PDB file of C-alpha atoms and ligand atoms in Angstrom:
ATOM      1  CA  UNK A 268       0.511  85.948 -48.834  1.00 49.00           C
ATOM      2  CA  UNK A 269      -2.580  88.054 -48.069  1.00 50.00           C
ATOM      3  CA  UNK A 270      -2.118  90.675 -45.385  1.00 55.00           C
ATOM      4  CA  UNK A 271      -4.383  90.470 -42.324  1.00 54.00           C
ATOM      5  CA  UNK A 272      -5.839  93.830 -43.396  1.00 57.00           C
ATOM      6  CA  UNK A 273      -6.965  92.452 -46.818  1.00 52.00           C
ATOM      7  CA  UNK A 274      -8.444  89.381 -45.175  1.00 51.00           C
ATOM      8  CA  UNK A 275     -10.338  91.645 -42.795  1.00 52.00           C
ATOM      9  CA  UNK A 276     -11.787  93.609 -45.756  1.00 52.00           C
ATOM     10  CA  UNK A 277     -12.818  90.421 -47.609  1.00 54.00           C
ATOM     11  CA  UNK A 278     -14.505  88.798 -44.640  1.00 54.00           C
ATOM     12  CA  UNK A 279     -17.713  90.933 -44.687  1.00 54.00           C
ATOM     13  CA  UNK A 280     -18.169  90.182 -48.437  1.00 54.00           C
ATOM     14  CA  UNK A 281     -18.021  86.444 -47.780  1.00 55.00           C
ATOM     15  CA  UNK A 282     -20.520  86.734 -44.966  1.00 56.00           C
ATOM     16  CA  UNK A 283     -22.820  88.925 -47.101  1.00 59.00           C
ATOM     17  CA  UNK A 284     -22.939  86.273 -49.832  1.00 66.00           C
ATOM     18  CA  UNK A 285     -23.874  83.587 -47.310  1.00 78.00           C
ATOM     19  CA  UNK A 286     -26.541  85.871 -45.855  1.00 84.00           C
ATOM     20  CA  UNK A 287     -28.351  85.923 -49.210  1.00 86.00           C
ATOM     21  CA  UNK A 288     -29.243  82.241 -49.043  1.00 88.00           C
ATOM     22  CA  UNK A 289     -33.017  81.732 -48.740  1.00 88.00           C
ATOM     23  CA  UNK A 290     -34.448  80.878 -45.351  1.00 86.00           C
ATOM     24  CA  UNK A 291     -34.872  77.152 -44.768  1.00 82.00           C
ATOM     25  CA  UNK A 292     -38.494  76.071 -45.145  1.00 88.00           C
ATOM     26  CA  UNK A 293     -40.185  75.531 -41.799  1.00 85.00           C
ATOM     27  CA  UNK A 294     -41.113  71.927 -41.031  1.00 85.00           C
ATOM     28  CA  UNK A 295     -42.767  71.274 -37.710  1.00 86.00           C
ATOM     29  CA  UNK A 296     -41.374  68.222 -35.952  1.00 85.00           C
ATOM     30  CA  UNK A 297     -44.001  65.698 -34.920  1.00 82.00           C
ATOM     31  CA  UNK A 298     -44.719  65.036 -31.271  1.00 83.00           C
ATOM     32  CA  UNK A 299     -42.244  62.519 -29.926  1.00 84.00           C
ATOM     33  CA  UNK A 300     -42.516  59.485 -32.155  1.00 84.00           C
ATOM     34  CA  UNK A 301     -44.940  61.106 -34.618  1.00 90.00           C
ATOM     35  CA  UNK A 302     -44.285  62.179 -38.213  1.00 93.00           C
ATOM     36  CA  UNK A 303     -43.189  65.745 -39.069  1.00 95.00           C
ATOM     37  CA  UNK A 304     -45.672  68.182 -40.613  1.00 95.00           C
ATOM     38  CA  UNK A 305     -44.838  67.557 -44.279  1.00 96.00           C
ATOM     39  CA  UNK A 306     -44.474  63.777 -44.170  1.00 96.00           C
ATOM     40  CA  UNK A 307     -46.669  61.468 -46.223  1.00 96.00           C
ATOM     41  CA  UNK A 308     -48.161  58.730 -44.056  1.00 96.00           C
ATOM     42  CA  UNK A 309     -47.461  55.556 -45.982  1.00 96.00           C
ATOM     43  CA  UNK A 310     -49.304  53.490 -43.375  1.00 97.00           C
ATOM     44  CA  UNK A 311     -52.285  55.170 -41.719  1.00 93.00           C
ATOM     45  CA  UNK A 312     -52.277  52.934 -38.636  1.00 96.00           C
ATOM     46  CA  UNK A 313     -55.909  51.933 -39.179  1.00 97.00           C
ATOM     47  CA  UNK A 314     -56.038  49.673 -42.206  1.00 97.00           C
ATOM     48  CA  UNK A 315     -53.863  48.440 -45.071  1.00 97.00           C
ATOM     49  CA  UNK A 316     -55.030  51.124 -47.501  1.00 96.00           C
ATOM     50  CA  UNK A 317     -52.330  51.804 -50.075  1.00 97.00           C
ATOM     51  CA  UNK A 318     -50.547  48.451 -49.630  1.00 98.00           C
ATOM     52  CA  UNK A 319     -50.673  45.664 -52.196  1.00 98.00           C
ATOM     53  CA  UNK A 320     -49.315  42.143 -52.528  1.00 97.00           C
ATOM     54  CA  UNK A 321     -47.339  40.844 -55.509  1.00 94.00           C
ATOM     55  CA  UNK A 322     -50.555  40.133 -57.432  1.00 95.00           C
ATOM     56  CA  UNK A 323     -51.694  43.711 -56.955  1.00 96.00           C
ATOM     57  CA  UNK A 324     -54.403  42.652 -54.491  1.00 96.00           C
ATOM     58  CA  UNK A 325     -54.902  44.281 -51.064  1.00 95.00           C
ATOM     59  CA  UNK A 326     -52.130  43.233 -48.667  1.00 96.00           C
ATOM     60  CA  UNK A 327     -53.145  40.530 -46.165  1.00 94.00           C
ATOM     61  CA  UNK A 328     -51.537  41.955 -43.030  1.00 97.00           C
ATOM     62  CA  UNK A 329     -53.712  42.739 -40.026  1.00 98.00           C
ATOM     63  CA  UNK A 330     -53.876  46.101 -38.264  1.00 98.00           C
ATOM     64  CA  UNK A 331     -54.517  46.735 -34.582  1.00 98.00           C
ATOM     65  CA  UNK A 332     -53.846  49.793 -32.451  1.00 97.00           C
ATOM     66  CA  UNK A 333     -51.632  51.467 -35.043  1.00 96.00           C
ATOM     67  CA  UNK A 334     -49.551  48.352 -35.656  1.00 98.00           C
ATOM     68  CA  UNK A 335     -49.383  46.300 -38.862  1.00 98.00           C
ATOM     69  CA  UNK A 336     -48.723  42.590 -38.365  1.00 98.00           C
ATOM     70  CA  UNK A 337     -47.548  40.560 -41.349  1.00 98.00           C
ATOM     71  CA  UNK A 338     -47.349  36.815 -40.883  1.00 97.00           C
ATOM     72  CA  UNK A 339     -45.559  34.374 -43.177  1.00 96.00           C
ATOM     73  CA  UNK A 340     -47.656  33.612 -46.219  1.00 94.00           C
ATOM     74  CA  UNK A 341     -49.026  37.083 -46.908  1.00 96.00           C
ATOM     75  CA  UNK A 342     -46.125  37.531 -49.319  1.00 96.00           C
ATOM     76  CA  UNK A 343     -44.087  40.638 -49.948  1.00 96.00           C
ATOM     77  CA  UNK A 344     -46.204  43.762 -49.728  1.00 98.00           C
ATOM     78  CA  UNK A 345     -45.551  47.112 -51.365  1.00 98.00           C
ATOM     79  CA  UNK A 346     -46.947  50.609 -51.507  1.00 98.00           C
ATOM     80  CA  UNK A 347     -49.246  51.443 -54.396  1.00 97.00           C
ATOM     81  CA  UNK A 348     -47.623  54.857 -54.390  1.00 97.00           C
ATOM     82  CA  UNK A 349     -44.113  55.240 -55.769  1.00 97.00           C
ATOM     83  CA  UNK A 350     -41.304  57.594 -54.916  1.00 97.00           C
ATOM     84  CA  UNK A 351     -38.053  58.805 -56.456  1.00 97.00           C
ATOM     85  CA  UNK A 352     -35.745  60.283 -53.828  1.00 98.00           C
ATOM     86  CA  UNK A 353     -37.075  60.371 -50.285  1.00 98.00           C
ATOM     87  CA  UNK A 354     -36.439  60.480 -46.581  1.00 98.00           C
ATOM     88  CA  UNK A 355     -38.107  57.379 -45.136  1.00 98.00           C
ATOM     89  CA  UNK A 356     -38.964  56.382 -41.591  1.00 98.00           C
ATOM     90  CA  UNK A 357     -40.366  53.112 -40.336  1.00 98.00           C
ATOM     91  CA  UNK A 358     -40.492  51.207 -37.076  1.00 98.00           C
ATOM     92  CA  UNK A 359     -40.433  47.452 -36.756  1.00 98.00           C
ATOM     93  CA  UNK A 360     -40.711  44.848 -34.058  1.00 98.00           C
ATOM     94  CA  UNK A 361     -39.003  41.505 -34.648  1.00 98.00           C
ATOM     95  CA  UNK A 362     -40.386  38.442 -32.835  1.00 97.00           C
ATOM     96  CA  UNK A 363     -38.206  36.526 -30.410  1.00 97.00           C
ATOM     97  CA  UNK A 364     -37.332  33.205 -32.056  1.00 96.00           C
ATOM     98  CA  UNK A 365     -34.539  31.740 -29.895  1.00 96.00           C
ATOM     99  CA  UNK A 366     -34.930  28.288 -31.436  1.00 96.00           C
ATOM    100  CA  UNK A 367     -33.691  29.692 -34.734  1.00 96.00           C
ATOM    101  CA  UNK A 368     -30.277  30.953 -35.841  1.00 96.00           C
ATOM    102  CA  UNK A 369     -28.830  33.297 -38.459  1.00 96.00           C
ATOM    103  CA  UNK A 370     -31.121  34.233 -41.319  1.00 95.00           C
ATOM    104  CA  UNK A 371     -33.937  32.045 -39.943  1.00 96.00           C
ATOM    105  CA  UNK A 372     -34.534  34.275 -36.939  1.00 96.00           C
ATOM    106  CA  UNK A 373     -37.078  37.075 -37.428  1.00 97.00           C
ATOM    107  CA  UNK A 374     -36.264  38.203 -40.945  1.00 96.00           C
ATOM    108  CA  UNK A 375     -37.883  40.815 -43.163  1.00 97.00           C
ATOM    109  CA  UNK A 376     -36.484  43.719 -45.110  1.00 97.00           C
ATOM    110  CA  UNK A 377     -37.348  47.104 -46.470  1.00 97.00           C
ATOM    111  CA  UNK A 378     -36.765  47.372 -50.210  1.00 96.00           C
ATOM    112  CA  UNK A 379     -36.116  50.800 -51.689  1.00 96.00           C
ATOM    113  CA  UNK A 380     -37.781  51.149 -55.102  1.00 94.00           C
ATOM    114  CA  UNK A 381     -38.833  47.542 -54.527  1.00 93.00           C
ATOM    115  CA  UNK A 382     -35.263  46.493 -55.408  1.00 92.00           C
ATOM    116  CA  UNK A 383     -32.605  47.329 -52.859  1.00 94.00           C
ATOM    117  CA  UNK A 384     -32.998  45.581 -49.512  1.00 95.00           C
ATOM    118  CA  UNK A 385     -32.045  47.142 -46.240  1.00 97.00           C
ATOM    119  CA  UNK A 386     -32.096  44.079 -44.025  1.00 98.00           C
ATOM    120  CA  UNK A 387     -34.429  43.597 -41.103  1.00 98.00           C
ATOM    121  CA  UNK A 388     -33.161  40.683 -39.037  1.00 97.00           C
ATOM    122  CA  UNK A 389     -32.934  39.862 -35.349  1.00 97.00           C
ATOM    123  CA  UNK A 390     -29.224  40.626 -35.041  1.00 97.00           C
ATOM    124  CA  UNK A 391     -29.126  40.774 -31.265  1.00 96.00           C
ATOM    125  CA  UNK A 392     -26.471  38.180 -30.380  1.00 96.00           C
ATOM    126  CA  UNK A 393     -27.253  36.382 -33.623  1.00 96.00           C
ATOM    127  CA  UNK A 394     -24.251  36.399 -35.963  1.00 96.00           C
ATOM    128  CA  UNK A 395     -24.672  35.857 -39.709  1.00 96.00           C
ATOM    129  CA  UNK A 396     -22.833  37.127 -42.797  1.00 97.00           C
ATOM    130  CA  UNK A 397     -22.294  40.858 -42.323  1.00 97.00           C
ATOM    131  CA  UNK A 398     -24.276  42.278 -45.251  1.00 96.00           C
ATOM    132  CA  UNK A 399     -27.222  40.102 -44.205  1.00 97.00           C
ATOM    133  CA  UNK A 400     -27.418  41.435 -40.650  1.00 97.00           C
ATOM    134  CA  UNK A 401     -29.721  44.201 -39.428  1.00 97.00           C
ATOM    135  CA  UNK A 402     -28.872  47.411 -41.256  1.00 97.00           C
ATOM    136  CA  UNK A 403     -27.068  45.602 -44.058  1.00 97.00           C
ATOM    137  CA  UNK A 404     -27.597  46.647 -47.645  1.00 96.00           C
ATOM    138  CA  UNK A 405     -28.176  43.064 -48.645  1.00 95.00           C
ATOM    139  CA  UNK A 406     -25.623  41.653 -51.080  1.00 93.00           C
ATOM    140  CA  UNK A 407     -23.814  44.980 -51.253  1.00 94.00           C
ATOM    141  CA  UNK A 408     -22.627  46.537 -48.028  1.00 96.00           C
ATOM    142  CA  UNK A 409     -22.525  45.523 -44.362  1.00 97.00           C
ATOM    143  CA  UNK A 410     -23.790  48.069 -41.833  1.00 96.00           C
ATOM    144  CA  UNK A 411     -21.112  50.250 -40.200  1.00 97.00           C
ATOM    145  CA  UNK A 412     -22.139  48.870 -36.809  1.00 96.00           C
ATOM    146  CA  UNK A 413     -24.593  46.407 -35.285  1.00 96.00           C
ATOM    147  CA  UNK A 414     -27.221  48.720 -33.764  1.00 96.00           C
ATOM    148  CA  UNK A 415     -29.757  46.002 -32.915  1.00 96.00           C
ATOM    149  CA  UNK A 416     -32.061  46.127 -29.949  1.00 96.00           C
ATOM    150  CA  UNK A 417     -33.407  42.919 -28.459  1.00 96.00           C
ATOM    151  CA  UNK A 418     -36.205  41.135 -30.339  1.00 97.00           C
ATOM    152  CA  UNK A 419     -39.633  42.189 -29.089  1.00 97.00           C
ATOM    153  CA  UNK A 420     -38.516  45.815 -28.729  1.00 97.00           C
ATOM    154  CA  UNK A 421     -39.535  48.504 -31.207  1.00 97.00           C
ATOM    155  CA  UNK A 422     -36.691  49.569 -33.493  1.00 97.00           C
ATOM    156  CA  UNK A 423     -36.430  52.159 -36.236  1.00 97.00           C
ATOM    157  CA  UNK A 424     -34.982  52.781 -39.671  1.00 98.00           C
ATOM    158  CA  UNK A 425     -34.335  56.293 -40.934  1.00 98.00           C
ATOM    159  CA  UNK A 426     -33.240  56.309 -44.537  1.00 98.00           C
ATOM    160  CA  UNK A 427     -32.258  58.902 -47.090  1.00 98.00           C
ATOM    161  CA  UNK A 428     -32.497  57.479 -50.583  1.00 98.00           C
ATOM    162  CA  UNK A 429     -31.209  59.474 -53.534  1.00 98.00           C
ATOM    163  CA  UNK A 430     -32.585  57.973 -56.726  1.00 96.00           C
ATOM    164  CA  UNK A 431     -30.245  57.117 -59.587  1.00 94.00           C
ATOM    165  CA  UNK A 432     -29.988  59.452 -62.569  1.00 94.00           C
ATOM    166  CA  UNK A 433     -30.265  58.285 -66.160  1.00 92.00           C
ATOM    167  CA  UNK A 434     -29.267  59.702 -69.534  1.00 92.00           C
ATOM    168  CA  UNK A 435     -31.769  60.195 -72.368  1.00 91.00           C
ATOM    169  CA  UNK A 436     -31.479  56.509 -73.308  1.00 88.00           C
ATOM    170  CA  UNK A 437     -32.356  55.355 -69.794  1.00 86.00           C
ATOM    171  CA  UNK A 438     -28.824  54.274 -68.883  1.00 88.00           C
ATOM    172  CA  UNK A 439     -27.823  54.985 -65.279  1.00 89.00           C
ATOM    173  CA  UNK A 440     -25.171  57.698 -65.222  1.00 92.00           C
ATOM    174  CA  UNK A 441     -25.308  58.326 -61.486  1.00 94.00           C
ATOM    175  CA  UNK A 442     -25.945  55.498 -59.043  1.00 94.00           C
ATOM    176  CA  UNK A 443     -28.521  55.580 -56.271  1.00 95.00           C
ATOM    177  CA  UNK A 444     -27.099  56.587 -52.888  1.00 97.00           C
ATOM    178  CA  UNK A 445     -28.227  55.515 -49.417  1.00 98.00           C
ATOM    179  CA  UNK A 446     -27.650  56.932 -45.975  1.00 98.00           C
ATOM    180  CA  UNK A 447     -29.352  55.014 -43.180  1.00 98.00           C
ATOM    181  CA  UNK A 448     -29.697  54.885 -39.428  1.00 97.00           C
ATOM    182  CA  UNK A 449     -30.887  51.979 -37.288  1.00 96.00           C
ATOM    183  CA  UNK A 450     -32.215  53.079 -33.911  1.00 96.00           C
ATOM    184  CA  UNK A 451     -30.720  56.504 -34.618  1.00 95.00           C
ATOM    185  CA  UNK A 452     -27.235  55.068 -35.212  1.00 97.00           C
ATOM    186  CA  UNK A 453     -25.529  55.580 -38.578  1.00 97.00           C
ATOM    187  CA  UNK A 454     -25.230  52.307 -40.511  1.00 97.00           C
ATOM    188  CA  UNK A 455     -24.647  53.618 -44.074  1.00 98.00           C
ATOM    189  CA  UNK A 456     -23.072  56.918 -44.996  1.00 98.00           C
ATOM    190  CA  UNK A 457     -23.653  57.884 -48.619  1.00 98.00           C
ATOM    191  CA  UNK A 458     -23.216  54.364 -49.987  1.00 97.00           C
ATOM    192  CA  UNK A 459     -23.622  53.952 -53.747  1.00 96.00           C
ATOM    193  CA  UNK A 460     -25.937  51.126 -54.745  1.00 92.00           C
ATOM    194  CA  UNK A 461     -25.147  48.816 -57.617  1.00 85.00           C
ATOM    195  CA  UNK A 462     -28.195  47.862 -59.651  1.00 72.00           C
ATOM    196  CA  UNK A 463     -27.513  44.311 -60.814  1.00 62.00           C
ATOM    197  CA  UNK A 464     -28.815  42.943 -64.119  1.00 58.00           C
ATOM    198  CA  UNK A 465     -31.329  40.934 -62.143  1.00 63.00           C
ATOM    199  CA  UNK A 466     -32.743  44.079 -60.526  1.00 66.00           C
ATOM    200  CA  UNK A 467     -32.861  45.910 -63.825  1.00 69.00           C
ATOM    201  CA  UNK A 468     -31.397  49.342 -64.395  1.00 71.00           C
ATOM    202  CA  UNK A 469     -33.414  52.418 -65.077  1.00 83.00           C
ATOM    203  CA  UNK A 470     -34.458  55.448 -63.105  1.00 90.00           C
ATOM    204  CA  UNK A 471     -38.206  55.051 -62.840  1.00 91.00           C
ATOM    205  CA  UNK A 472     -39.907  55.682 -59.495  1.00 95.00           C
ATOM    206  CA  UNK A 473     -40.519  52.630 -57.326  1.00 95.00           C
ATOM    207  CA  UNK A 474     -42.462  51.482 -54.256  1.00 97.00           C
ATOM    208  CA  UNK A 475     -41.456  50.740 -50.716  1.00 97.00           C
ATOM    209  CA  UNK A 476     -41.604  46.966 -50.245  1.00 97.00           C
ATOM    210  CA  UNK A 477     -41.627  44.904 -47.052  1.00 98.00           C
ATOM    211  CA  UNK A 478     -40.315  41.374 -47.289  1.00 96.00           C
ATOM    212  CA  UNK A 479     -42.093  38.172 -46.319  1.00 95.00           C
ATOM    213  CA  UNK A 480     -39.101  35.900 -45.789  1.00 94.00           C
ATOM    214  CA  UNK A 481     -41.229  32.729 -45.842  1.00 90.00           C
ATOM    215  CA  UNK A 482     -40.405  31.890 -49.445  1.00 80.00           C
ATOM    216  CA  UNK A 483     -36.858  30.926 -48.427  1.00 82.00           C
ATOM    217  CA  UNK A 484     -35.762  27.311 -47.676  1.00 85.00           C
ATOM    218  CA  UNK A 485     -36.479  26.289 -44.076  1.00 86.00           C
ATOM    219  CA  UNK A 486     -37.923  29.665 -43.107  1.00 88.00           C
ATOM    220  CA  UNK A 487     -40.177  29.312 -40.040  1.00 92.00           C
ATOM    221  CA  UNK A 488     -43.504  31.083 -39.537  1.00 95.00           C
ATOM    222  CA  UNK A 489     -42.746  34.654 -38.547  1.00 95.00           C
ATOM    223  CA  UNK A 490     -44.999  37.520 -37.475  1.00 97.00           C
ATOM    224  CA  UNK A 491     -43.331  40.842 -38.160  1.00 98.00           C
ATOM    225  CA  UNK A 492     -44.783  44.099 -36.885  1.00 98.00           C
ATOM    226  CA  UNK A 493     -44.505  47.591 -38.359  1.00 98.00           C
ATOM    227  CA  UNK A 494     -45.763  51.030 -37.391  1.00 97.00           C
ATOM    228  CA  UNK A 495     -45.206  54.721 -38.140  1.00 97.00           C
ATOM    229  CA  UNK A 496     -44.180  54.353 -41.763  1.00 98.00           C
ATOM    230  CA  UNK A 497     -43.823  57.692 -43.524  1.00 98.00           C
ATOM    231  CA  UNK A 498     -41.747  59.394 -46.153  1.00 98.00           C
ATOM    232  CA  UNK A 499     -40.853  62.859 -47.280  1.00 97.00           C
ATOM    233  CA  UNK A 500     -40.264  63.027 -51.048  1.00 96.00           C
ATOM    234  CA  UNK A 501     -37.109  65.027 -51.779  1.00 95.00           C
TER     235      UNK A 501
HETATM  236 MG1   MG B 631     -34.533  40.009 -45.285  1.00 54.71          MG
END
């Protein structure tokens, strides 16, 4: 066993090594609610520049006072720009639809690389299957907790997405990993994502996609609102 004297001699060396680490880069936090200094604004709050529908045409959502409103029928919309790994922030406001239940209440979703859905659903006193509730990694993992606010209130997603890694032949050798917070509360902690056959494998960059749930059986007309969407490529 090492004597206290030896430990005492080693301690400064250990500290010296740690002291050599480069200084963390300075990033200025945004004013309360605003994006930090090095974030890329994915939605500019003025018009739908940079957002496309499935056909590659300009997205049909309306914009007013910094808020994007997407009503059933506009279809899924996605960013023209693609990302690999990124920190992502977005805020959403789910309409109050008390006449509906489960998946038919206000339902959208944010798809990472256009493939992996983090569920947006009114989950305030609205039970459904766990992986399909707000914060769920749809079809893969339920959220750690239900962090839903009431419908009609602004809510937030903060996501860290680590892109998958492929070998020279394009086969995934390291799965994508997600950490996510809903309303600042941890809902996924380093969860590995399975890329199903249907989603396709591969490691190419992908867009951020927002779901129009109206294509699903019985889905009612829904107006979903979004604001303050930004990312920081990692
Ligand atoms: Mg959804």
